[in-house]
Short mmCIF file of C-alpha atoms and ligand atoms in Angstrom, two decimals:
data_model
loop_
_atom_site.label_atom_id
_atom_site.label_comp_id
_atom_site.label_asym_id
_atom_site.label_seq_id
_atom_site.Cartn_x
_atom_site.Cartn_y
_atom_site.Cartn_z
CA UNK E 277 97.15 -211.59 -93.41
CA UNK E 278 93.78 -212.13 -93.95
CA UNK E 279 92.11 -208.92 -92.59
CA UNK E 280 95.08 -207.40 -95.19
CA UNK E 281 93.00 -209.70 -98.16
CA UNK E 282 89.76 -207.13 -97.25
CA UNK E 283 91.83 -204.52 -97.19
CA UNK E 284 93.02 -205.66 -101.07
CA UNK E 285 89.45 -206.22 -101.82
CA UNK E 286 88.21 -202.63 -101.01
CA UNK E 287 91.40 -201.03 -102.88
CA UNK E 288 91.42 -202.82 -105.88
CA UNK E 289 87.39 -202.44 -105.94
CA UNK E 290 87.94 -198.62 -105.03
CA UNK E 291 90.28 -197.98 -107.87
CA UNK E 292 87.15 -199.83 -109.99
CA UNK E 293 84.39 -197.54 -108.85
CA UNK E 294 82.63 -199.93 -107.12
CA UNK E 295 82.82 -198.45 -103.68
CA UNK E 296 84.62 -195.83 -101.84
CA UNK E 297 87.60 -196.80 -99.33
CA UNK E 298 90.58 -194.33 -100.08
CA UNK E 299 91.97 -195.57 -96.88
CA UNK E 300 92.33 -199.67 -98.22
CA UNK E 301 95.26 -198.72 -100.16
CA UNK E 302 97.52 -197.05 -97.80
CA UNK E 303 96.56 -199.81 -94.95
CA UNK E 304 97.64 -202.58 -97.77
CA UNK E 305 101.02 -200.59 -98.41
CA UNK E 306 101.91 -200.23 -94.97
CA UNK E 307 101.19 -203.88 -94.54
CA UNK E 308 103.73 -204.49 -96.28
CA UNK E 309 102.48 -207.90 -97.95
CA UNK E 310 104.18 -207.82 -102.02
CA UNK E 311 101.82 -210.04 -103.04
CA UNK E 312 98.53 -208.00 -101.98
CA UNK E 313 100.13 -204.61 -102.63
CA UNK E 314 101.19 -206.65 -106.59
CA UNK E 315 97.10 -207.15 -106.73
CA UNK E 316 96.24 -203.19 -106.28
CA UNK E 317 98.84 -202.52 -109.16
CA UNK E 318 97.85 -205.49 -111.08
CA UNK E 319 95.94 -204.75 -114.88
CA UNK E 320 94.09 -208.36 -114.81
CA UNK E 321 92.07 -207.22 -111.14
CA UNK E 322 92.07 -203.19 -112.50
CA UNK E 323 89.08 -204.88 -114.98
CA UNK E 324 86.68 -207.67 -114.37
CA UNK E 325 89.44 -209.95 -116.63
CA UNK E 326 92.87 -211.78 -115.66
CA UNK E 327 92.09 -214.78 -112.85
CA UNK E 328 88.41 -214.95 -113.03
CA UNK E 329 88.25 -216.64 -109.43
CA UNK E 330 90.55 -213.91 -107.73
CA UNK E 331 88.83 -211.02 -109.28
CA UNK E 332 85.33 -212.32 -109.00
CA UNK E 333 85.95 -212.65 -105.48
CA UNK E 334 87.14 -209.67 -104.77
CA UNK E 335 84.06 -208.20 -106.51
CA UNK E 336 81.89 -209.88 -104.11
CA UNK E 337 83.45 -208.97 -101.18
CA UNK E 338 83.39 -205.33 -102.12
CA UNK E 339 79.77 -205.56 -103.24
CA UNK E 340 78.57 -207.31 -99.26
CA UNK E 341 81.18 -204.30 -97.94
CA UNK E 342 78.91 -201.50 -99.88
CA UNK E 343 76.06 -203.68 -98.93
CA UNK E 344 77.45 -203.74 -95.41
CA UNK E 345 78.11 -199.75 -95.60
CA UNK E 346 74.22 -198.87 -96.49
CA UNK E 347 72.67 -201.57 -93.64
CA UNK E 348 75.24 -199.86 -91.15
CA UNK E 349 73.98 -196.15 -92.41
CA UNK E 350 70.31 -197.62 -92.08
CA UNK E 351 70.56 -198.59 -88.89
CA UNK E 352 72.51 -195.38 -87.72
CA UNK E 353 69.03 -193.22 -89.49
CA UNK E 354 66.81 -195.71 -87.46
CA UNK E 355 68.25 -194.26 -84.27
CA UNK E 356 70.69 -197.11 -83.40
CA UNK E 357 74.14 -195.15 -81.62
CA UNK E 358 76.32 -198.39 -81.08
CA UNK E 359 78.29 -200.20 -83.39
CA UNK E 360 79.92 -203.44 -82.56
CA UNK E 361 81.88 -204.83 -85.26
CA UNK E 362 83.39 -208.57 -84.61
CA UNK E 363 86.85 -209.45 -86.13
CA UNK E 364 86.56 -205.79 -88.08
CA UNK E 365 90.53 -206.65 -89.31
CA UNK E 366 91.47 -203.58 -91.37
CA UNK E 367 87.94 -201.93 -91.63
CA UNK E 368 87.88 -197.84 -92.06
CA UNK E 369 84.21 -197.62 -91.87
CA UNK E 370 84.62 -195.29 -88.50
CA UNK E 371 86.69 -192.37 -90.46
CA UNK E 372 84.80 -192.50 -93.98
CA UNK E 373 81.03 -193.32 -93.34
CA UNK E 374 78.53 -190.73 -92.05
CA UNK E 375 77.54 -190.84 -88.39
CA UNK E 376 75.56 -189.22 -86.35
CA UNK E 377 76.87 -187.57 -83.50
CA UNK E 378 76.88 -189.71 -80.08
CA UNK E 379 77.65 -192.87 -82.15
CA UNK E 380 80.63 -195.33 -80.75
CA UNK E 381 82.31 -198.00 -83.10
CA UNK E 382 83.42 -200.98 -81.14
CA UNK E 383 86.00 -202.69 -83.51
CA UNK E 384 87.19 -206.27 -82.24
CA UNK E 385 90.25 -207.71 -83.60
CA UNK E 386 93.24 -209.63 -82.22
CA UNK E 387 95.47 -206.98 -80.53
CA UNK E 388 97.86 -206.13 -83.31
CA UNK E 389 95.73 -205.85 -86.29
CA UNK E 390 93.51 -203.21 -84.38
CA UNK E 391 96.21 -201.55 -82.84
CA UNK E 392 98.32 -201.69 -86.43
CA UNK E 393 95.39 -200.34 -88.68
CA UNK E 394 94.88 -197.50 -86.17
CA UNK E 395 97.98 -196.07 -85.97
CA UNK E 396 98.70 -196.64 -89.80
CA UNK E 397 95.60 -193.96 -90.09
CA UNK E 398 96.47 -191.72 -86.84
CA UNK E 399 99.74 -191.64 -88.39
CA UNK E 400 98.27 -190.18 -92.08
CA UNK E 401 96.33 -187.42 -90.24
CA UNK E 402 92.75 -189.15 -90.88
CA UNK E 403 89.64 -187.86 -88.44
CA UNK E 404 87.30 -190.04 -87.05
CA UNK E 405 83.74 -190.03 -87.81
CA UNK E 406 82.26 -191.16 -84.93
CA UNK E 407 84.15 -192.65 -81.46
CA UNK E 408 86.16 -195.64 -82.21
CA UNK E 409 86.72 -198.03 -79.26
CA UNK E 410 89.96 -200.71 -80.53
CA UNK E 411 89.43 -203.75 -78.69
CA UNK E 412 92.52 -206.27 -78.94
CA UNK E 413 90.87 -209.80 -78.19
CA UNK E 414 89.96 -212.87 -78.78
CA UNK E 415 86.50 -213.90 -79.53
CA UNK E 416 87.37 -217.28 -78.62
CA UNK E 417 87.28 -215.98 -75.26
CA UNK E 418 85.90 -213.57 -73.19
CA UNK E 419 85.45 -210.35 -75.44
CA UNK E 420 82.29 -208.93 -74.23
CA UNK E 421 83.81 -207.79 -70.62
CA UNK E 422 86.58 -205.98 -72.51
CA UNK E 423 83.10 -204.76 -74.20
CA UNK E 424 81.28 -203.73 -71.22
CA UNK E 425 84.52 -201.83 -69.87
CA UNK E 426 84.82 -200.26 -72.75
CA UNK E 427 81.47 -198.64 -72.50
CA UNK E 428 78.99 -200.74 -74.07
CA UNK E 429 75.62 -200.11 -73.01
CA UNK E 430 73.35 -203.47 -73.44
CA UNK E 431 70.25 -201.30 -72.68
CA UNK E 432 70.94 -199.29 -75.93
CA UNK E 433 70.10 -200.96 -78.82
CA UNK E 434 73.24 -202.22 -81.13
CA UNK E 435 74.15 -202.86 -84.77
CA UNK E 436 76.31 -205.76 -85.17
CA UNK E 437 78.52 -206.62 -87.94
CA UNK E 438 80.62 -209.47 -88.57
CA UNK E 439 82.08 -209.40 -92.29
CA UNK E 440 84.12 -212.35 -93.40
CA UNK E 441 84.35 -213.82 -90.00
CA UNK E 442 81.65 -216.59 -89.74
CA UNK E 443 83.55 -218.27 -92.37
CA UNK E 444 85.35 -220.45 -90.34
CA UNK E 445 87.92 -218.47 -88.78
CA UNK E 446 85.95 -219.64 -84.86
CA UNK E 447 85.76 -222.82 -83.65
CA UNK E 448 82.36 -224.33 -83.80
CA UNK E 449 81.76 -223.89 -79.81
CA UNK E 450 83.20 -220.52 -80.22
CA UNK E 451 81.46 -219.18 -82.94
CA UNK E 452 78.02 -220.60 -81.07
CA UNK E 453 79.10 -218.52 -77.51
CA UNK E 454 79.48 -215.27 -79.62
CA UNK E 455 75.93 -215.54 -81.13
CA UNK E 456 74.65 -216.60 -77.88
CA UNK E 457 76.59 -213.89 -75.74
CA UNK E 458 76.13 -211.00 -78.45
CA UNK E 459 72.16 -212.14 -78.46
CA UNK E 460 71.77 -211.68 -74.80
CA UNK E 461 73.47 -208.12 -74.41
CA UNK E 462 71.22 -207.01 -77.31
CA UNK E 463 68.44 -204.95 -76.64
CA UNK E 464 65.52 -205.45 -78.63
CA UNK E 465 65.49 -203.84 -81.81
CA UNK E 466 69.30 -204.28 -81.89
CA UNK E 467 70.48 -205.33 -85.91
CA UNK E 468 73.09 -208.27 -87.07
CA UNK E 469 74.65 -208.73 -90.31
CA UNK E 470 76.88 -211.09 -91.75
CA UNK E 471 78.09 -213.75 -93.80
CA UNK E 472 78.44 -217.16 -93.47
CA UNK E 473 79.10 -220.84 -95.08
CA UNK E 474 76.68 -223.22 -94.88
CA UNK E 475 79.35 -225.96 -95.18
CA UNK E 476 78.07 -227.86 -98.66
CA UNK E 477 80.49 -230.22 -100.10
CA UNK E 478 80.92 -228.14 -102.79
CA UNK E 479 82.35 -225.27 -100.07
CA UNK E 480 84.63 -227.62 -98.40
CA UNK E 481 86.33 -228.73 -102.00
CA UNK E 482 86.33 -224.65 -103.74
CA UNK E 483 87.83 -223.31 -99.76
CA UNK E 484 90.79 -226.23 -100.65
CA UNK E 485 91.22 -224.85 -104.10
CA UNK E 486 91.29 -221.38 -102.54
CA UNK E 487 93.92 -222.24 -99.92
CA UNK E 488 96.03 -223.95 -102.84
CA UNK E 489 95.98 -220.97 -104.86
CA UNK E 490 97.01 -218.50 -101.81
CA UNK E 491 100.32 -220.96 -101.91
CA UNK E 492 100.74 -221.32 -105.27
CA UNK E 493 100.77 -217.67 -105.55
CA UNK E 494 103.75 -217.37 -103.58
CA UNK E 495 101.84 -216.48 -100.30
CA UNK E 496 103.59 -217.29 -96.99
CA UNK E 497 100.28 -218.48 -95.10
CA UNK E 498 98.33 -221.74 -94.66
CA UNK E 499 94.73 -220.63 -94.54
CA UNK E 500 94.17 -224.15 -93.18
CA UNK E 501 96.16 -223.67 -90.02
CA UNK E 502 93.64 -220.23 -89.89
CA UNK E 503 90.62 -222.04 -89.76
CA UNK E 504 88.15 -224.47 -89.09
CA UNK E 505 86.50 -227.12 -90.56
CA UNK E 506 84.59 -228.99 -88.43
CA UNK E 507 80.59 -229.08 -88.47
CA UNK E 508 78.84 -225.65 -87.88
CA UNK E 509 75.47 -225.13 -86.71
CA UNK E 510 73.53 -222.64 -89.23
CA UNK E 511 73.87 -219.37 -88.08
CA UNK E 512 70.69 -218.04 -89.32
CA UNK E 513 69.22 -220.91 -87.71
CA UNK E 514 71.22 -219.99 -84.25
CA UNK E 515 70.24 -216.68 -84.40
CA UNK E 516 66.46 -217.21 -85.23
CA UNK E 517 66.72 -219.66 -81.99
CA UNK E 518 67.84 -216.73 -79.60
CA UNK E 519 64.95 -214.31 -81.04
CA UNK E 520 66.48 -212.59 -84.00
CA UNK E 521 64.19 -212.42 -86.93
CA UNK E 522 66.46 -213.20 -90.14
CA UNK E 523 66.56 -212.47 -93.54
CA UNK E 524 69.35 -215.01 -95.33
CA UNK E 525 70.23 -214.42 -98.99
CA UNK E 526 72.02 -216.36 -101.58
CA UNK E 527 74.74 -214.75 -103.28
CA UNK E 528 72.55 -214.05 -106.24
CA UNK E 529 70.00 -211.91 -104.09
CA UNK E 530 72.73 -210.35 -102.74
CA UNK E 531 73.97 -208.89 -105.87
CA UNK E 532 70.20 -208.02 -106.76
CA UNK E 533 70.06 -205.99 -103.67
CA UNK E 534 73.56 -203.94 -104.10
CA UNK E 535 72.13 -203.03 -108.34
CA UNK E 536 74.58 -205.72 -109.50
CA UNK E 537 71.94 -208.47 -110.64
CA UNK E 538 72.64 -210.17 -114.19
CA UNK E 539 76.55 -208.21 -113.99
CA UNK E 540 78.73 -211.72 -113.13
CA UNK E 541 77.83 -214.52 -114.60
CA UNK E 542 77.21 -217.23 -111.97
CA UNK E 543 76.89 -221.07 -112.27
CA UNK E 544 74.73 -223.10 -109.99
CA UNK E 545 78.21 -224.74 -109.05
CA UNK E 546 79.52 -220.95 -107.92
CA UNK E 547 76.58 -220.36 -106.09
CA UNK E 548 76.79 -223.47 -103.92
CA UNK E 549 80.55 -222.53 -103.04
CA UNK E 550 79.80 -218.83 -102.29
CA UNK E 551 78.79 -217.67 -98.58
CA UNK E 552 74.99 -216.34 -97.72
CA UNK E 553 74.38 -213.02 -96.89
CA UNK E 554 71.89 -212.40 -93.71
CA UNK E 555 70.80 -209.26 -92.00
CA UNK E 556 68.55 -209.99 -88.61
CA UNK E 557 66.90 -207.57 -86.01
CA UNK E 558 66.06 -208.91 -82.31
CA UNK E 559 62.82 -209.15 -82.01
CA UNK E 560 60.44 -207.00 -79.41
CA UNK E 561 58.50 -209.84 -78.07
CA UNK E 562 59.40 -211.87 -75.11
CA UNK E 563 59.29 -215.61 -75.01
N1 SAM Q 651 86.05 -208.00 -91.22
C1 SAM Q 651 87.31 -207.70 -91.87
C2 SAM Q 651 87.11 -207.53 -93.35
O1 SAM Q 651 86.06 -207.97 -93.87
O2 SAM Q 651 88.00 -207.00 -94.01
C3 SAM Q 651 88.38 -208.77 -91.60
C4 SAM Q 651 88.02 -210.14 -92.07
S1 SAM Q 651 89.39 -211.28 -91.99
C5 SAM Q 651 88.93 -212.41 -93.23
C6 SAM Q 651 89.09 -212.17 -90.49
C7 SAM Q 651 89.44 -211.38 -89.26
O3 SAM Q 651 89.11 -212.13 -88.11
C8 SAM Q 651 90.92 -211.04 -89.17
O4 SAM Q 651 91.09 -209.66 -89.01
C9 SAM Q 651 91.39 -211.82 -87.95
O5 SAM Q 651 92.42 -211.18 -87.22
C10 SAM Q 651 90.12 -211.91 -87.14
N2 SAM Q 651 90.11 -213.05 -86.22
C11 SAM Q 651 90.20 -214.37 -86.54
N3 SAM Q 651 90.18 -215.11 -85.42
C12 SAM Q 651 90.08 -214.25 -84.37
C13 SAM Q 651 90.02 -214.41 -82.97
N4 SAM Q 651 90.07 -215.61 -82.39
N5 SAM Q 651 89.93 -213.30 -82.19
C14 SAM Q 651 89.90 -212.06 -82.75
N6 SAM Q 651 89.92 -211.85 -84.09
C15 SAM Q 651 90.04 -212.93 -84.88
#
């Protein structure tokens, strides 16, 4: 359900112009969610109008996809062949980005969802860009021997992406083993990006008016029995602590970097609610 919600977000912000996913749409259709597939159709989303929170949302999480799309393409011209994208849900980014040739896309995802957006494309006739290695796990577990097996080299340096994931949808000790076992099979030099909630007071109340809209809305799924709330440690802090160097941005730098600065209107009460962006490459040195 909730890697379908990116999918939404890429098709209704691909029918806007504001990035380029042709494949969003028919993953969202076969789906099969009304409600989501209702949003693509939908006039008050088709323009930045209708439910301000819905629509600006799914603005931003278009703009950090595009963002997403040009750090992955960087790191692909820097030399970097592997791609290792954590909870990648309904992402298309192996059949429509550019890719040099000898890259491999390791998308993670609970079984189905990989296996289901897969075959949805497969089944439309849609080439790969690059390899694509489906891993069905969970990264509450062990997910980096299904890694390895699958062909991950950790002597190769690595771009890692995890997009909407960091967000609560890991337990705290969970979400800490990933950074700490994706850190050590990095080779320096290796990238990271993602997004994550610092867990302000103002995040915890806007997630609970988030979840109560979902139901209102006539949505079938209790986003609180998907996540967690407990204390998290920082994750740019985590990271900087197993060598990475970060870069963290605020939602409003964020939009600054993808061209989009002064375009929504933003209160200092939006900002506090909205994730942080951060990008981070392992450092060379050793400790
Ligand atoms: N990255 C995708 C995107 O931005 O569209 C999907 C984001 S979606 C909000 C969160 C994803 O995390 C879902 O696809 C879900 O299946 C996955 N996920 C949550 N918990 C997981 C777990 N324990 N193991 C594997 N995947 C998990």
């Amino acid at each position: 359900m909730t890697a379908t919600f990116g999918a939404t977000a890429r098709a209704v912000a691909t029918n806007k112009g504001l990035i380029n996913d042709p494949f969003a749409e028919p993953l969202v259709r076969a789906a099969g969610v009304e409600y989501f597939i209702r949003l693509i159709g939908d006039e008050q989303y088709a323009a930045d109008g209708g439910d301000p929170v819905m629509s600006g949302m799914i603005s931003v999480l278009a703009i950090h996809g595009r963002f997403l799309d040009e750090f992955l393409t960087g790191a692909a011209r820097a030399g970097i062949r592997q791609v290792v994208n954590l909870g990648s849900g309904l992402d298309t980014r192996a059949y429509r980005l550019w890719w040099p040739p000898g890259t491999t896309l390791y998308e993670l995802d609970q079984p189905d969802v990989v296996e289901f957006g897969g075959k949805v494309l497969r089944d439309m006739g849609v080439k790969l860009a690059a390899h694509r290695r489906a891993l069905g796990v969970d990264l509450r577990c062990d997910w980096l021997t299904a890694l390895c097996r699958a062909g991950f080299d950790p002597a190769q340096r690595t771009v890692w992406v995890a997009e909407n994931l960091l967000v609560g949808y890991l337990p705290p000790h969970a979400q800490d083993r990933l950074l700490r076992e994706a850190s050590e099979v990095s080779a320096p030099g290796s990238w990271f990006a993602a997004d994550h909630l610092p867990w302000t007071p103002v995040q915890l109340t806007e997630g609970r008016a988030f979840i109560d809209q979902w139901r209102d809305q006539g949505l079938d799924v209790d986003l609180t029995k998907l996540t967690y709330t407990a204390e998290f440690r920082s994750v740019p802090e985590n990271l900087a602590a197993h060598r990475w160097v970060v870069n963290d941005r605020s939602i409003l730098e964020l939009l600054a970097a993808g061209g989009f600065a002064g375009r929504r209107r933003m209160s200092p009460r939006d900002v506090a609610a909205s994730p942080r962006y951060l990008t981070g490459m392992l450092s060379r040195d050793k400790r």
